[in-house]
Amino acid sequence: MPLRFDILTTFPEMFAHEPPAALGLSIPSRARAAGLVEWHATNIRDFAENKHSKTDDRPFGGGPGMVMMCQPLWDAVHAVEARDPRPATRILLSPQGVPLKQKLVEELATKPRILLIAGHYEGLDERVIEKLAPMEISLGDYVLSGGELGAMVLMDAIIRKLPGALGHEDSSVEDSFSARGPSAQPLLDCPHYTKPREWMGLSVPEILLSGDHGKIAQWRLDRMLERTRARRPDLLQPPSE
Ligand code: 9D3
């Protein structure tokens, strides 16, 4: 059975399958063609029971922006979940969520069904979050216009971990390669070079042309450690849980 994603959004058009859609090219598109994944975007507005199909309203207590109302989202989640008998892992994309890490991506890639809730508003009424009890995930400490691009980033990261999604399997194994265990954050990559040997006065490091595979592997590991120390020393710290 393919992994099924459902996306609840007020902008379902963002999840089109056809190029130039974000997931309509490259690995996600091929994984879908191969039957490894499917996704269905549903408009939350279709479940609004009020006159103008409103999904948001002004915040109690005042302030800027609009708040997503409980009823349309609650009904949308239950209607969409009933379309498939498999239980869905509910995820809300939110700046208040836990920052996404590869370890969580790999856990989610083992689920049969994932329901993503993307908002395009100041936030959801807290009571619907409390009742739906979704996992809350953030893409990082910067402000997006809404959860939809976050949902797509999460989908892309999960889809490429599905068995058979990559042309050659070792690229995915490599990104979890780490002397510190398969789920530890890996090191940053080493520099790469291809033809020509000389370009704008710059040459390829001699060792890569030597044919000595042991020395090349050692050189690459040294560069990975050097770059990680310089650019992302946090990755060399033991995980903080
Ligand atoms: C400027 C508005 N902010 C007031 C303090 C709150 C706010 C509400 C909604 C900020 C962003 C958003 C929309 N963002 C998301 O839905 C979102 C998100 C993000 O903004 N950053 C990182 N990850 C995510 S996941 C979903």
CSV table of C-alpha atoms and ligand atoms in Angstrom, one decimal:
chain,number,residue,atom,x,y,z
A,1,MET,CA,0.0,0.0,0.0
A,2,PRO,CA,1.3,3.5,-0.8
A,3,LEU,CA,1.9,5.9,2.1
A,4,ARG,CA,-1.1,8.2,2.0
A,5,PHE,CA,-0.8,11.9,2.8
A,6,ASP,CA,-3.9,14.0,3.3
A,7,ILE,CA,-3.3,17.8,3.5
A,8,LEU,CA,-5.9,20.1,5.0
A,9,THR,CA,-5.4,23.6,3.7
A,10,THR,CA,-7.3,26.6,2.5
A,11,PHE,CA,-5.0,26.5,-0.6
A,12,PRO,CA,-5.3,23.0,-1.9
A,13,GLU,CA,-4.1,24.1,-5.4
A,14,MET,CA,-0.6,24.4,-3.9
A,15,PHE,CA,-0.5,20.5,-3.8
A,16,ALA,CA,-1.1,19.9,-7.5
A,17,HIS,CA,0.6,16.9,-9.0
A,18,GLU,CA,1.5,18.4,-12.4
A,19,PRO,CA,4.7,20.2,-13.1
A,20,PRO,CA,5.6,22.9,-12.4
A,21,ALA,CA,4.1,21.9,-9.0
A,22,ALA,CA,6.7,21.6,-6.2
A,23,LEU,CA,6.1,17.8,-5.7
A,24,GLY,CA,5.3,17.2,-9.4
A,25,LEU,CA,9.0,16.8,-10.4
A,26,SER,CA,12.0,14.7,-9.5
A,27,ILE,CA,11.9,12.1,-6.6
A,28,PRO,CA,8.4,12.8,-5.3
A,29,SER,CA,6.8,12.6,-8.8
A,30,ARG,CA,8.7,9.4,-9.6
A,31,ALA,CA,7.8,7.9,-6.2
A,32,ARG,CA,4.1,8.7,-6.9
A,33,ALA,CA,4.3,7.2,-10.4
A,34,ALA,CA,5.8,4.0,-8.8
A,35,GLY,CA,2.9,3.7,-6.4
A,36,LEU,CA,5.0,4.4,-3.3
A,37,VAL,CA,3.0,7.5,-2.2
A,38,GLU,CA,-0.2,9.3,-2.8
A,39,TRP,CA,-1.4,12.7,-1.6
A,40,HIS,CA,-4.8,14.3,-1.5
A,41,ALA,CA,-5.3,18.0,-0.6
A,42,THR,CA,-8.7,18.9,0.9
A,43,ASN,CA,-10.0,22.5,1.2
A,44,ILE,CA,-11.0,23.2,4.9
A,45,ARG,CA,-13.4,25.7,3.5
A,46,ASP,CA,-15.6,22.9,2.1
A,47,PHE,CA,-16.4,22.0,5.7
A,48,ALA,CA,-17.4,25.4,6.9
A,49,GLU,CA,-21.1,25.3,8.0
A,50,ASN,CA,-21.6,29.1,8.2
A,51,LYS,CA,-23.1,31.3,5.4
A,52,HIS,CA,-20.0,32.5,3.6
A,53,SER,CA,-18.0,29.4,4.2
A,54,LYS,CA,-15.8,31.3,6.6
A,55,THR,CA,-12.9,29.3,8.1
A,56,ASP,CA,-11.5,32.1,10.3
A,57,ASP,CA,-12.8,34.9,12.6
A,58,ARG,CA,-11.4,37.8,14.7
A,59,PRO,CA,-9.5,36.9,17.9
A,60,PHE,CA,-11.2,37.1,21.3
A,61,GLY,CA,-9.2,39.7,23.3
A,62,GLY,CA,-8.5,41.7,20.1
A,63,GLY,CA,-5.3,42.0,18.1
A,64,PRO,CA,-4.2,41.7,14.5
A,65,GLY,CA,-4.9,38.8,12.2
A,66,MET,CA,-7.6,36.1,12.1
A,67,VAL,CA,-7.9,32.8,13.9
A,68,MET,CA,-8.9,29.5,12.3
A,69,MET,CA,-12.3,28.4,13.7
A,70,CYS,CA,-12.7,25.0,15.4
A,71,GLN,CA,-15.7,23.6,13.6
A,72,PRO,CA,-14.5,23.5,9.9
A,73,LEU,CA,-11.2,22.0,10.8
A,74,TRP,CA,-12.7,19.5,13.2
A,75,ASP,CA,-15.2,18.3,10.6
A,76,ALA,CA,-12.6,18.3,7.9
A,77,VAL,CA,-10.2,16.0,9.9
A,78,HIS,CA,-13.0,13.5,10.6
A,79,ALA,CA,-14.4,13.5,7.1
A,80,VAL,CA,-10.9,13.0,5.6
A,81,GLU,CA,-9.9,10.3,8.1
A,82,ALA,CA,-13.0,8.3,7.2
A,83,ARG,CA,-11.9,8.1,3.6
A,84,ASP,CA,-9.4,5.4,4.5
A,85,PRO,CA,-9.6,2.7,7.3
A,86,ARG,CA,-5.9,3.1,8.3
A,87,PRO,CA,-5.3,5.4,11.3
A,88,ALA,CA,-3.6,8.7,10.4
A,89,THR,CA,-0.7,10.3,12.2
A,90,ARG,CA,-2.0,13.9,12.7
A,91,ILE,CA,0.6,16.6,12.2
A,92,LEU,CA,0.1,20.4,12.6
A,93,LEU,CA,2.7,22.6,10.8
A,94,SER,CA,3.3,25.4,13.3
A,95,PRO,CA,5.9,27.8,14.4
A,96,GLN,CA,5.2,26.5,18.0
A,97,GLY,CA,6.1,22.9,17.0
A,98,VAL,CA,9.3,20.8,17.6
A,99,PRO,CA,12.0,21.7,15.1
A,100,LEU,CA,12.0,19.0,12.3
A,101,LYS,CA,15.0,16.7,12.4
A,102,GLN,CA,16.0,13.7,10.2
A,103,LYS,CA,15.4,11.2,13.0
A,104,LEU,CA,11.7,12.2,13.0
A,105,VAL,CA,11.5,12.2,9.2
A,106,GLU,CA,12.7,8.6,9.3
A,107,GLU,CA,10.2,7.6,11.9
A,108,LEU,CA,7.4,9.2,9.9
A,109,ALA,CA,8.5,7.4,6.8
A,110,THR,CA,7.4,4.1,8.5
A,111,LYS,CA,3.8,5.3,9.0
A,112,PRO,CA,1.0,4.1,6.7
A,113,ARG,CA,-0.9,7.4,6.7
A,114,ILE,CA,-0.1,11.0,7.6
A,115,LEU,CA,-2.6,13.9,7.9
A,116,LEU,CA,-1.0,17.3,7.6
A,117,ILE,CA,-2.8,20.5,8.8
A,118,ALA,CA,-1.5,23.7,7.2
A,119,GLY,CA,-2.7,27.1,8.3
A,120,HIS,CA,-2.6,30.4,6.5
A,121,TYR,CA,-3.7,32.7,9.4
A,122,GLU,CA,-2.5,34.0,12.7
A,123,GLY,CA,-3.2,30.5,14.2
A,124,LEU,CA,-5.8,28.0,15.1
A,125,ASP,CA,-8.3,28.3,18.0
A,126,GLU,CA,-6.3,26.5,20.8
A,127,ARG,CA,-9.3,24.3,21.6
A,128,VAL,CA,-9.3,22.4,18.3
A,129,ILE,CA,-5.6,21.7,18.7
A,130,GLU,CA,-6.3,20.4,22.2
A,131,LYS,CA,-9.1,18.1,20.9
A,132,LEU,CA,-7.2,16.9,17.8
A,133,ALA,CA,-4.0,16.5,19.7
A,134,PRO,CA,-1.8,16.5,16.6
A,135,MET,CA,2.0,16.3,16.7
A,136,GLU,CA,3.2,19.9,16.1
A,137,ILE,CA,6.2,20.4,13.8
A,138,SER,CA,8.1,23.6,12.9
A,139,LEU,CA,10.5,23.9,10.0
A,140,GLY,CA,12.8,26.2,11.9
A,141,ASP,CA,13.2,29.7,13.5
A,142,TYR,CA,12.0,31.9,10.7
A,143,VAL,CA,8.5,33.1,9.6
A,144,LEU,CA,6.7,31.5,6.7
A,145,SER,CA,3.4,32.9,5.3
A,146,GLY,CA,1.6,29.6,6.1
A,147,GLY,CA,2.1,25.9,6.8
A,148,GLU,CA,1.7,24.7,3.2
A,149,LEU,CA,5.4,25.0,2.2
A,150,GLY,CA,6.3,23.5,5.5
A,151,ALA,CA,4.0,20.5,4.7
A,152,MET,CA,5.7,20.1,1.3
A,153,VAL,CA,9.2,20.2,2.8
A,154,LEU,CA,8.1,17.5,5.3
A,155,MET,CA,6.5,15.4,2.5
A,156,ASP,CA,9.6,15.7,0.3
A,157,ALA,CA,11.9,14.6,3.2
A,158,ILE,CA,9.6,11.6,4.0
A,159,ILE,CA,9.0,10.5,0.4
A,160,ARG,CA,12.7,10.2,-0.4
A,161,LYS,CA,13.1,7.9,2.6
A,162,LEU,CA,10.5,5.4,1.3
A,163,PRO,CA,12.1,2.2,0.1
A,164,GLY,CA,12.6,2.4,-3.7
A,165,ALA,CA,12.1,6.1,-4.0
A,166,LEU,CA,15.7,6.9,-5.0
A,167,GLY,CA,17.3,5.7,-8.2
A,168,HIS,CA,20.2,4.1,-6.4
A,169,GLU,CA,19.6,3.1,-2.8
A,170,ASP,CA,23.0,4.2,-1.4
A,171,SER,CA,22.4,8.0,-1.5
A,172,SER,CA,19.8,7.6,1.3
A,173,VAL,CA,21.9,5.3,3.4
A,174,GLU,CA,24.8,7.8,3.0
A,175,ASP,CA,22.8,10.6,4.6
A,176,SER,CA,22.3,8.6,7.8
A,177,PHE,CA,25.9,7.4,7.7
A,178,SER,CA,27.6,8.4,10.9
A,179,ALA,CA,30.2,6.9,13.2
A,180,ARG,CA,27.7,8.0,15.9
A,181,GLY,CA,24.9,5.7,15.0
A,182,PRO,CA,22.3,5.5,12.2
A,183,SER,CA,20.0,8.2,13.5
A,184,ALA,CA,22.6,10.6,14.8
A,185,GLN,CA,22.9,13.8,12.9
A,186,PRO,CA,25.5,13.1,10.2
A,187,LEU,CA,28.5,15.3,9.4
A,188,LEU,CA,28.3,17.9,6.7
A,189,ASP,CA,29.4,16.7,3.3
A,190,CYS,CA,32.9,17.0,1.9
A,191,PRO,CA,33.6,19.1,-1.3
A,192,HIS,CA,33.1,17.5,-4.7
A,193,TYR,CA,34.8,18.0,-8.0
A,194,THR,CA,34.3,16.9,-11.6
A,195,LYS,CA,35.7,17.7,-15.1
A,196,PRO,CA,37.7,19.8,-16.1
A,197,ARG,CA,40.8,19.3,-13.9
A,198,GLU,CA,41.6,23.0,-14.2
A,199,TRP,CA,38.9,25.7,-14.1
A,200,MET,CA,39.6,29.4,-13.8
A,201,GLY,CA,43.0,28.8,-12.3
A,202,LEU,CA,41.7,26.3,-9.7
A,203,SER,CA,42.7,22.7,-9.8
A,204,VAL,CA,41.2,19.6,-8.3
A,205,PRO,CA,42.9,18.3,-5.1
A,206,GLU,CA,45.7,16.0,-6.2
A,207,ILE,CA,44.6,13.2,-3.9
A,208,LEU,CA,41.3,12.7,-5.8
A,209,LEU,CA,43.3,11.9,-9.0
A,210,SER,CA,45.6,9.5,-7.2
A,211,GLY,CA,43.5,6.4,-7.5
A,212,ASP,CA,44.3,5.5,-3.9
A,213,HIS,CA,40.8,4.8,-2.5
A,214,GLY,CA,41.9,4.4,1.1
A,215,LYS,CA,43.6,7.8,1.1
A,216,ILE,CA,40.7,9.4,-0.7
A,217,ALA,CA,38.2,8.1,1.9
A,218,GLN,CA,40.4,9.4,4.7
A,219,TRP,CA,40.7,12.8,2.9
A,220,ARG,CA,36.9,13.1,2.5
A,221,LEU,CA,36.3,12.2,6.2
A,222,ASP,CA,38.9,14.8,7.3
A,223,ARG,CA,37.2,17.5,5.1
A,224,MET,CA,33.7,16.5,6.6
A,225,LEU,CA,35.0,16.8,10.1
A,226,GLU,CA,36.8,20.1,9.3
A,227,ARG,CA,33.7,21.7,7.8
A,228,THR,CA,31.4,20.5,10.5
A,229,ARG,CA,33.7,21.9,13.2
A,230,ALA,CA,33.9,25.2,11.3
A,231,ARG,CA,30.3,25.6,10.2
A,232,ARG,CA,28.1,23.5,12.4
A,233,PRO,CA,29.9,22.7,15.7
A,234,ASP,CA,26.5,22.0,17.2
A,235,LEU,CA,26.3,18.7,15.1
A,236,LEU,CA,29.4,17.4,17.0
A,237,GLN,CA,27.7,17.8,20.4
A,238,PRO,CA,25.9,14.7,21.8
A,239,PRO,CA,22.1,14.9,21.2
A,240,SER,CA,20.4,16.8,24.0
A,241,GLU,CA,17.7,14.3,25.0
B,1,9D3,C1,4.0,37.1,12.2
B,1,9D3,C2,2.9,36.3,12.7
B,1,9D3,N1,3.3,35.6,14.0
B,1,9D3,C3,3.0,36.5,15.1
B,1,9D3,C4,3.9,36.3,16.3
B,1,9D3,C5,2.7,34.3,14.1
B,1,9D3,C6,2.7,33.4,12.9
B,1,9D3,C7,1.5,32.8,12.6
B,1,9D3,C8,1.5,32.0,11.5
B,1,9D3,C9,3.9,33.2,12.2
B,1,9D3,C10,3.8,32.4,11.1
B,1,9D3,C11,2.7,31.8,10.7
B,1,9D3,C12,2.6,30.9,9.5
B,1,9D3,N2,3.6,29.9,9.7
B,1,9D3,C13,3.4,28.6,9.7
B,1,9D3,O1,2.2,28.2,9.6
B,1,9D3,C14,4.5,27.6,9.9
B,1,9D3,C15,5.9,27.8,10.1
B,1,9D3,C16,6.7,29.0,10.2
B,1,9D3,O2,6.2,30.1,10.1
B,1,9D3,N3,8.0,28.8,10.5
B,1,9D3,C17,8.6,27.6,10.6
B,1,9D3,N4,7.9,26.5,10.5
B,1,9D3,C18,6.5,26.6,10.3
B,1,9D3,S1,5.5,25.3,10.1
B,1,9D3,C19,4.2,26.3,9.9
